[in-house]
Amino acid sequence: MSLNGSRIALLIEDEYQILEGWYPLLRLQEAGAEVKVIGSGTKNSYTSKEGYPMEVDAAAADVSASDFDAVVVPGGFAPDNMRLHPEMISLVRDINQSGKLVSAICHGGWVLVSAGVLNGKRATGYLPIKDDVQNAGGTWVDESVVEDGNVITSRTPVDLPNFTRAIIAYLSKSNAESSGGQTRSNATDLSGDPAGAEYEVGAKVSS
C-alpha cells in the first residue's frame, strides 16, 4: 500500500517518547507519505524523554488543517506540553472537523481529549488516561489499536507496528477512494525527490 500524495502532520514537543515519535515518522515516510514535524513554536528542536532531539519543519500557528490529510500525536510527556499551546489543539480540532484522520498513541490521547475529538468515539491509550477519555465522552477499549470513523488510537510502544499499519491502511483506502482507485502521487517529498520518498527522512537530527 502506497501513501504517495498523503500529507501527514506529526506533532512534537519536549519529552516525547522516542519510539512513538520516530517509528511513525520513518514508517510513514517509507510508505511514501510526506510527513511534516510540527512543533508548538517555542523552539526549533525538541528533545525526547530519552534525550534524543527532533527538529521541526513548522510551528502549529504557521500551518492549517488544509495542509494535511492526517495528524499523528505521539505520547510520552509531550502531550502534557502540547495542551498548553492552543495552536496545537486547534490544529487537531480543525483536522478532525474536516473529517480527516486523527491518530494518537499512549498519552497522545490527551491532546484528542483537549481538542474534543473523542466525544462519542471508541478509543484506547495508555491505561492511566482511561478516566480522561471517558470523561471526554469516549468509550474506553483495551485493544492494541482502536479505529472509530476518522479516529485511530493505540496503547503503548509495543503496539506501534499495528498502529502504523492501521494508519497506512486508512490513508491508502482514502487515497484510492478520492482518486477513483488511483493512488495520488502529486505531493512534494521533503527531500525534493518524489521518486525516493519512501527512503528519505524528513526530520532532522540536531548534532
PDB file of C-alpha atoms in Angstrom:
ATOM      1  CA  MET A   1       0.000   0.000   0.000  1.00  0.00           C
ATOM      2  CA  SER A   2       1.372   3.387  -1.027  1.00  0.00           C
ATOM      3  CA  LEU A   3       0.844   6.728   0.679  1.00  0.00           C
ATOM      4  CA  ASN A   4       2.184   8.767  -2.235  1.00  0.00           C
ATOM      5  CA  GLY A   5       0.414  12.117  -2.043  1.00  0.00           C
ATOM      6  CA  SER A   6      -0.569  11.814   1.617  1.00  0.00           C
ATOM      7  CA  ARG A   7       0.414  14.764   3.801  1.00  0.00           C
ATOM      8  CA  ILE A   8       0.761  13.999   7.498  1.00  0.00           C
ATOM      9  CA  ALA A   9       1.429  16.260  10.485  1.00  0.00           C
ATOM     10  CA  LEU A  10       3.461  14.678  13.290  1.00  0.00           C
ATOM     11  CA  LEU A  11       3.105  16.778  16.435  1.00  0.00           C
ATOM     12  CA  ILE A  12       6.133  17.064  18.686  1.00  0.00           C
ATOM     13  CA  GLU A  13       7.074  18.701  21.981  1.00  0.00           C
ATOM     14  CA  ASP A  14       9.701  18.207  24.661  1.00  0.00           C
ATOM     15  CA  GLU A  15       9.746  14.833  26.444  1.00  0.00           C
ATOM     16  CA  TYR A  16       8.099  12.915  23.612  1.00  0.00           C
ATOM     17  CA  GLN A  17       8.509   9.136  23.752  1.00  0.00           C
ATOM     18  CA  ILE A  18      11.328   8.403  21.322  1.00  0.00           C
ATOM     19  CA  LEU A  19       9.814   5.328  19.654  1.00  0.00           C
ATOM     20  CA  GLU A  20       6.378   6.904  19.381  1.00  0.00           C
ATOM     21  CA  GLY A  21       7.907   9.891  17.628  1.00  0.00           C
ATOM     22  CA  TRP A  22      10.426   8.290  15.288  1.00  0.00           C
ATOM     23  CA  TYR A  23       8.734   4.995  14.425  1.00  0.00           C
ATOM     24  CA  PRO A  24       5.643   6.587  12.810  1.00  0.00           C
ATOM     25  CA  LEU A  25       7.795   9.222  11.115  1.00  0.00           C
ATOM     26  CA  LEU A  26      10.079   6.705   9.433  1.00  0.00           C
ATOM     27  CA  ARG A  27       7.425   4.093   8.712  1.00  0.00           C
ATOM     28  CA  LEU A  28       5.017   6.571   7.119  1.00  0.00           C
ATOM     29  CA  GLN A  29       7.801   8.089   5.027  1.00  0.00           C
ATOM     30  CA  GLU A  30       8.782   4.599   3.943  1.00  0.00           C
ATOM     31  CA  ALA A  31       5.203   4.159   2.728  1.00  0.00           C
ATOM     32  CA  GLY A  32       5.560   7.298   0.602  1.00  0.00           C
ATOM     33  CA  ALA A  33       3.884   9.945   2.757  1.00  0.00           C
ATOM     34  CA  GLU A  34       5.132  13.488   3.165  1.00  0.00           C
ATOM     35  CA  VAL A  35       5.463  13.903   6.926  1.00  0.00           C
ATOM     36  CA  LYS A  36       5.882  17.355   8.443  1.00  0.00           C
ATOM     37  CA  VAL A  37       7.091  17.627  12.038  1.00  0.00           C
ATOM     38  CA  ILE A  38       5.002  20.314  13.735  1.00  0.00           C
ATOM     39  CA  GLY A  39       6.032  21.968  16.992  1.00  0.00           C
ATOM     40  CA  SER A  40       4.457  24.500  19.315  1.00  0.00           C
ATOM     41  CA  GLY A  41       6.649  27.312  18.002  1.00  0.00           C
ATOM     42  CA  THR A  42       8.672  27.817  21.168  1.00  0.00           C
ATOM     43  CA  LYS A  43      11.847  26.345  19.650  1.00  0.00           C
ATOM     44  CA  ASN A  44      13.218  24.659  16.538  1.00  0.00           C
ATOM     45  CA  SER A  45      14.160  21.349  18.139  1.00  0.00           C
ATOM     46  CA  TYR A  46      12.506  19.250  20.824  1.00  0.00           C
ATOM     47  CA  THR A  47      14.091  16.564  22.977  1.00  0.00           C
ATOM     48  CA  SER A  48      12.650  13.161  23.798  1.00  0.00           C
ATOM     49  CA  LYS A  49      12.399  11.739  27.316  1.00  0.00           C
ATOM     50  CA  GLU A  50      15.496   9.749  26.402  1.00  0.00           C
ATOM     51  CA  GLY A  51      17.433  12.862  25.319  1.00  0.00           C
ATOM     52  CA  TYR A  52      17.137  12.436  21.535  1.00  0.00           C
ATOM     53  CA  PRO A  53      16.358  15.590  19.524  1.00  0.00           C
ATOM     54  CA  MET A  54      13.970  16.098  16.624  1.00  0.00           C
ATOM     55  CA  GLU A  55      13.894  19.313  14.619  1.00  0.00           C
ATOM     56  CA  VAL A  56      10.613  20.720  13.386  1.00  0.00           C
ATOM     57  CA  ASP A  57       9.507  21.734   9.918  1.00  0.00           C
ATOM     58  CA  ALA A  58       6.955  24.315  11.037  1.00  0.00           C
ATOM     59  CA  ALA A  59       5.101  25.738  14.017  1.00  0.00           C
ATOM     60  CA  ALA A  60       1.448  24.882  14.557  1.00  0.00           C
ATOM     61  CA  ALA A  61       0.495  28.545  14.151  1.00  0.00           C
ATOM     62  CA  ASP A  62       2.003  28.601  10.651  1.00  0.00           C
ATOM     63  CA  VAL A  63       0.045  25.667   9.206  1.00  0.00           C
ATOM     64  CA  SER A  64      -3.620  24.766   8.848  1.00  0.00           C
ATOM     65  CA  ALA A  65      -5.830  21.711   8.531  1.00  0.00           C
ATOM     66  CA  SER A  66      -5.943  22.208   4.760  1.00  0.00           C
ATOM     67  CA  ASP A  67      -2.205  21.441   4.610  1.00  0.00           C
ATOM     68  CA  PHE A  68      -2.684  17.865   5.830  1.00  0.00           C
ATOM     69  CA  ASP A  69      -4.621  14.655   5.313  1.00  0.00           C
ATOM     70  CA  ALA A  70      -3.879  13.337   8.806  1.00  0.00           C
ATOM     71  CA  VAL A  71      -2.278  14.113  12.138  1.00  0.00           C
ATOM     72  CA  VAL A  72      -0.289  11.786  14.413  1.00  0.00           C
ATOM     73  CA  VAL A  73       0.155  12.563  18.114  1.00  0.00           C
ATOM     74  CA  PRO A  74       2.882  10.579  19.931  1.00  0.00           C
ATOM     75  CA  GLY A  75       2.988  10.044  23.666  1.00  0.00           C
ATOM     76  CA  GLY A  76       5.483  10.433  26.450  1.00  0.00           C
ATOM     77  CA  PHE A  77       5.102  13.630  28.481  1.00  0.00           C
ATOM     78  CA  ALA A  78       4.931  15.719  25.288  1.00  0.00           C
ATOM     79  CA  PRO A  79       1.107  15.757  25.125  1.00  0.00           C
ATOM     80  CA  ASP A  80       1.035  17.484  28.515  1.00  0.00           C
ATOM     81  CA  ASN A  81       3.176  20.247  26.985  1.00  0.00           C
ATOM     82  CA  MET A  82       1.150  20.331  23.752  1.00  0.00           C
ATOM     83  CA  ARG A  83      -2.043  21.031  25.694  1.00  0.00           C
ATOM     84  CA  LEU A  84      -0.536  24.316  26.888  1.00  0.00           C
ATOM     85  CA  HIS A  85      -0.421  25.617  23.299  1.00  0.00           C
ATOM     86  CA  PRO A  86      -3.835  26.494  21.814  1.00  0.00           C
ATOM     87  CA  GLU A  87      -2.451  26.420  18.263  1.00  0.00           C
ATOM     88  CA  MET A  88      -1.628  22.717  18.556  1.00  0.00           C
ATOM     89  CA  ILE A  89      -5.054  21.878  19.945  1.00  0.00           C
ATOM     90  CA  SER A  90      -6.761  23.973  17.270  1.00  0.00           C
ATOM     91  CA  LEU A  91      -4.852  22.181  14.507  1.00  0.00           C
ATOM     92  CA  VAL A  92      -6.014  18.785  15.758  1.00  0.00           C
ATOM     93  CA  ARG A  93      -9.577  20.036  16.214  1.00  0.00           C
ATOM     94  CA  ASP A  94      -9.670  21.524  12.710  1.00  0.00           C
ATOM     95  CA  ILE A  95      -8.267  18.375  11.098  1.00  0.00           C
ATOM     96  CA  ASN A  96     -10.946  16.352  12.867  1.00  0.00           C
ATOM     97  CA  GLN A  97     -13.729  18.746  11.885  1.00  0.00           C
ATOM     98  CA  SER A  98     -12.537  18.464   8.282  1.00  0.00           C
ATOM     99  CA  GLY A  99     -13.218  14.728   8.500  1.00  0.00           C
ATOM    100  CA  LYS A 100      -9.550  13.847   8.128  1.00  0.00           C
ATOM    101  CA  LEU A 101      -7.629  11.202  10.042  1.00  0.00           C
ATOM    102  CA  VAL A 102      -6.728  11.955  13.654  1.00  0.00           C
ATOM    103  CA  SER A 103      -4.443   9.413  15.337  1.00  0.00           C
ATOM    104  CA  ALA A 104      -2.732   9.183  18.708  1.00  0.00           C
ATOM    105  CA  ILE A 105      -0.811   6.666  20.771  1.00  0.00           C
ATOM    106  CA  CYS A 106      -0.224   6.340  24.514  1.00  0.00           C
ATOM    107  CA  HIS A 107      -0.584   9.726  26.293  1.00  0.00           C
ATOM    108  CA  GLY A 108      -1.255  11.314  22.897  1.00  0.00           C
ATOM    109  CA  GLY A 109      -4.939  10.778  23.604  1.00  0.00           C
ATOM    110  CA  TRP A 110      -4.743  13.721  25.995  1.00  0.00           C
ATOM    111  CA  VAL A 111      -4.453  16.062  23.021  1.00  0.00           C
ATOM    112  CA  LEU A 112      -7.508  14.459  21.430  1.00  0.00           C
ATOM    113  CA  VAL A 113      -9.366  14.976  24.708  1.00  0.00           C
ATOM    114  CA  SER A 114      -8.492  18.686  24.743  1.00  0.00           C
ATOM    115  CA  ALA A 115      -9.483  19.023  21.078  1.00  0.00           C
ATOM    116  CA  GLY A 116     -12.903  17.469  21.702  1.00  0.00           C
ATOM    117  CA  VAL A 117     -12.201  14.622  19.293  1.00  0.00           C
ATOM    118  CA  LEU A 118     -13.165  11.650  21.466  1.00  0.00           C
ATOM    119  CA  ASN A 119     -16.749  12.511  22.356  1.00  0.00           C
ATOM    120  CA  GLY A 120     -18.862   9.573  21.183  1.00  0.00           C
ATOM    121  CA  LYS A 121     -15.806   7.653  19.958  1.00  0.00           C
ATOM    122  CA  ARG A 122     -14.338   4.301  20.940  1.00  0.00           C
ATOM    123  CA  ALA A 123     -10.700   4.811  21.869  1.00  0.00           C
ATOM    124  CA  THR A 124      -7.686   3.435  23.687  1.00  0.00           C
ATOM    125  CA  GLY A 125      -4.365   4.700  25.001  1.00  0.00           C
ATOM    126  CA  TYR A 126      -2.027   4.341  27.958  1.00  0.00           C
ATOM    127  CA  LEU A 127      -4.166   2.935  30.789  1.00  0.00           C
ATOM    128  CA  PRO A 128      -3.718   5.930  33.176  1.00  0.00           C
ATOM    129  CA  ILE A 129      -5.586   8.200  30.708  1.00  0.00           C
ATOM    130  CA  LYS A 130      -8.669   5.942  30.728  1.00  0.00           C
ATOM    131  CA  ASP A 131     -10.627   8.255  33.036  1.00  0.00           C
ATOM    132  CA  ASP A 132      -9.767  11.279  30.875  1.00  0.00           C
ATOM    133  CA  VAL A 133     -11.010   9.523  27.738  1.00  0.00           C
ATOM    134  CA  GLN A 134     -14.250   8.510  29.439  1.00  0.00           C
ATOM    135  CA  ASN A 135     -14.783  11.953  30.981  1.00  0.00           C
ATOM    136  CA  ALA A 136     -14.375  13.406  27.473  1.00  0.00           C
ATOM    137  CA  GLY A 137     -17.277  11.271  26.261  1.00  0.00           C
ATOM    138  CA  GLY A 138     -15.239   8.433  24.807  1.00  0.00           C
ATOM    139  CA  THR A 139     -15.718   4.696  25.292  1.00  0.00           C
ATOM    140  CA  TRP A 140     -12.549   3.012  26.537  1.00  0.00           C
ATOM    141  CA  VAL A 141     -11.471  -0.151  24.710  1.00  0.00           C
ATOM    142  CA  ASP A 142      -8.404  -2.118  25.841  1.00  0.00           C
ATOM    143  CA  GLU A 143      -7.102  -3.213  22.445  1.00  0.00           C
ATOM    144  CA  SER A 144      -3.839  -2.731  20.547  1.00  0.00           C
ATOM    145  CA  VAL A 145      -5.488  -0.406  18.034  1.00  0.00           C
ATOM    146  CA  VAL A 146      -8.988   1.054  18.005  1.00  0.00           C
ATOM    147  CA  GLU A 147     -10.419   2.636  14.856  1.00  0.00           C
ATOM    148  CA  ASP A 148     -13.684   4.558  15.023  1.00  0.00           C
ATOM    149  CA  GLY A 149     -14.521   6.605  11.959  1.00  0.00           C
ATOM    150  CA  ASN A 150     -11.666   9.020  11.299  1.00  0.00           C
ATOM    151  CA  VAL A 151     -10.015   8.396  14.692  1.00  0.00           C
ATOM    152  CA  ILE A 152      -7.295   5.787  15.291  1.00  0.00           C
ATOM    153  CA  THR A 153      -5.812   5.303  18.765  1.00  0.00           C
ATOM    154  CA  SER A 154      -3.281   2.892  20.208  1.00  0.00           C
ATOM    155  CA  ARG A 155      -1.813   1.993  23.588  1.00  0.00           C
ATOM    156  CA  THR A 156       1.976   1.797  24.002  1.00  0.00           C
ATOM    157  CA  PRO A 157       5.236   1.406  22.013  1.00  0.00           C
ATOM    158  CA  VAL A 158       4.749  -2.361  21.619  1.00  0.00           C
ATOM    159  CA  ASP A 159       1.618  -1.549  19.596  1.00  0.00           C
ATOM    160  CA  LEU A 160       3.435   0.737  17.143  1.00  0.00           C
ATOM    161  CA  PRO A 161       3.534  -1.793  14.261  1.00  0.00           C
ATOM    162  CA  ASN A 162      -0.244  -2.269  14.477  1.00  0.00           C
ATOM    163  CA  PHE A 163      -0.782   1.478  14.933  1.00  0.00           C
ATOM    164  CA  THR A 164       1.151   2.468  11.819  1.00  0.00           C
ATOM    165  CA  ARG A 165      -0.351  -0.360   9.776  1.00  0.00           C
ATOM    166  CA  ALA A 166      -3.807   0.962  10.641  1.00  0.00           C
ATOM    167  CA  ILE A 167      -2.831   4.497   9.608  1.00  0.00           C
ATOM    168  CA  ILE A 168      -1.376   3.283   6.310  1.00  0.00           C
ATOM    169  CA  ALA A 169      -4.433   1.150   5.550  1.00  0.00           C
ATOM    170  CA  TYR A 170      -6.802   4.031   6.324  1.00  0.00           C
ATOM    171  CA  LEU A 171      -4.957   6.568   4.180  1.00  0.00           C
ATOM    172  CA  SER A 172      -4.393   4.104   1.338  1.00  0.00           C
ATOM    173  CA  LYS A 173      -8.131   3.449   1.193  1.00  0.00           C
ATOM    174  CA  SER A 174      -8.878   7.164   1.409  1.00  0.00           C
ATOM    175  CA  ASN A 175      -6.427   7.906  -1.413  1.00  0.00           C
ATOM    176  CA  ALA A 176      -7.950   5.228  -3.622  1.00  0.00           C
ATOM    177  CA  GLU A 177     -11.489   6.459  -2.995  1.00  0.00           C
ATOM    178  CA  SER A 178     -10.610  10.112  -3.633  1.00  0.00           C
ATOM    179  CA  SER A 179      -8.911   9.305  -6.932  1.00  0.00           C
ATOM    180  CA  GLY A 180     -11.324   6.700  -8.249  1.00  0.00           C
ATOM    181  CA  GLY A 181      -8.984   3.818  -7.480  1.00  0.00           C
ATOM    182  CA  GLN A 182      -5.814   5.644  -8.496  1.00  0.00           C
ATOM    183  CA  THR A 183      -3.367   6.478  -5.683  1.00  0.00           C
ATOM    184  CA  ARG A 184      -2.440  10.145  -5.514  1.00  0.00           C
ATOM    185  CA  SER A 185       1.172  10.903  -6.423  1.00  0.00           C
ATOM    186  CA  ASN A 186       1.478  14.687  -6.633  1.00  0.00           C
ATOM    187  CA  ALA A 187       2.731  15.601  -3.167  1.00  0.00           C
ATOM    188  CA  THR A 188       6.158  17.108  -2.679  1.00  0.00           C
ATOM    189  CA  ASP A 189       8.519  14.948  -0.675  1.00  0.00           C
ATOM    190  CA  LEU A 190      10.602  16.710   1.998  1.00  0.00           C
ATOM    191  CA  SER A 191      13.748  15.551   0.205  1.00  0.00           C
ATOM    192  CA  GLY A 192      12.646  17.208  -3.025  1.00  0.00           C
ATOM    193  CA  ASP A 193      12.783  13.852  -4.818  1.00  0.00           C
ATOM    194  CA  PRO A 194       9.340  12.194  -5.029  1.00  0.00           C
ATOM    195  CA  ALA A 195      10.857   9.068  -6.553  1.00  0.00           C
ATOM    196  CA  GLY A 196      12.898   8.489  -3.422  1.00  0.00           C
ATOM    197  CA  ALA A 197      10.208   9.486  -0.949  1.00  0.00           C
ATOM    198  CA  GLU A 198       9.965   6.153   0.809  1.00  0.00           C
ATOM    199  CA  TYR A 199      13.674   6.117   1.576  1.00  0.00           C
ATOM    200  CA  GLU A 200      14.157   9.696   2.701  1.00  0.00           C
ATOM    201  CA  VAL A 201      13.992  11.008   6.273  1.00  0.00           C
ATOM    202  CA  GLY A 202      12.349  14.400   6.536  1.00  0.00           C
ATOM    203  CA  ALA A 203      13.013  15.165  10.188  1.00  0.00           C
ATOM    204  CA  LYS A 204      16.425  16.489  11.004  1.00  0.00           C
ATOM    205  CA  VAL A 205      18.602  15.313  13.876  1.00  0.00           C
ATOM    206  CA  SER A 206      20.390  18.008  15.842  1.00  0.00           C
ATOM    207  CA  SER A 207      24.052  17.489  16.450  1.00  0.00           C
TER     208      SER A 207
END
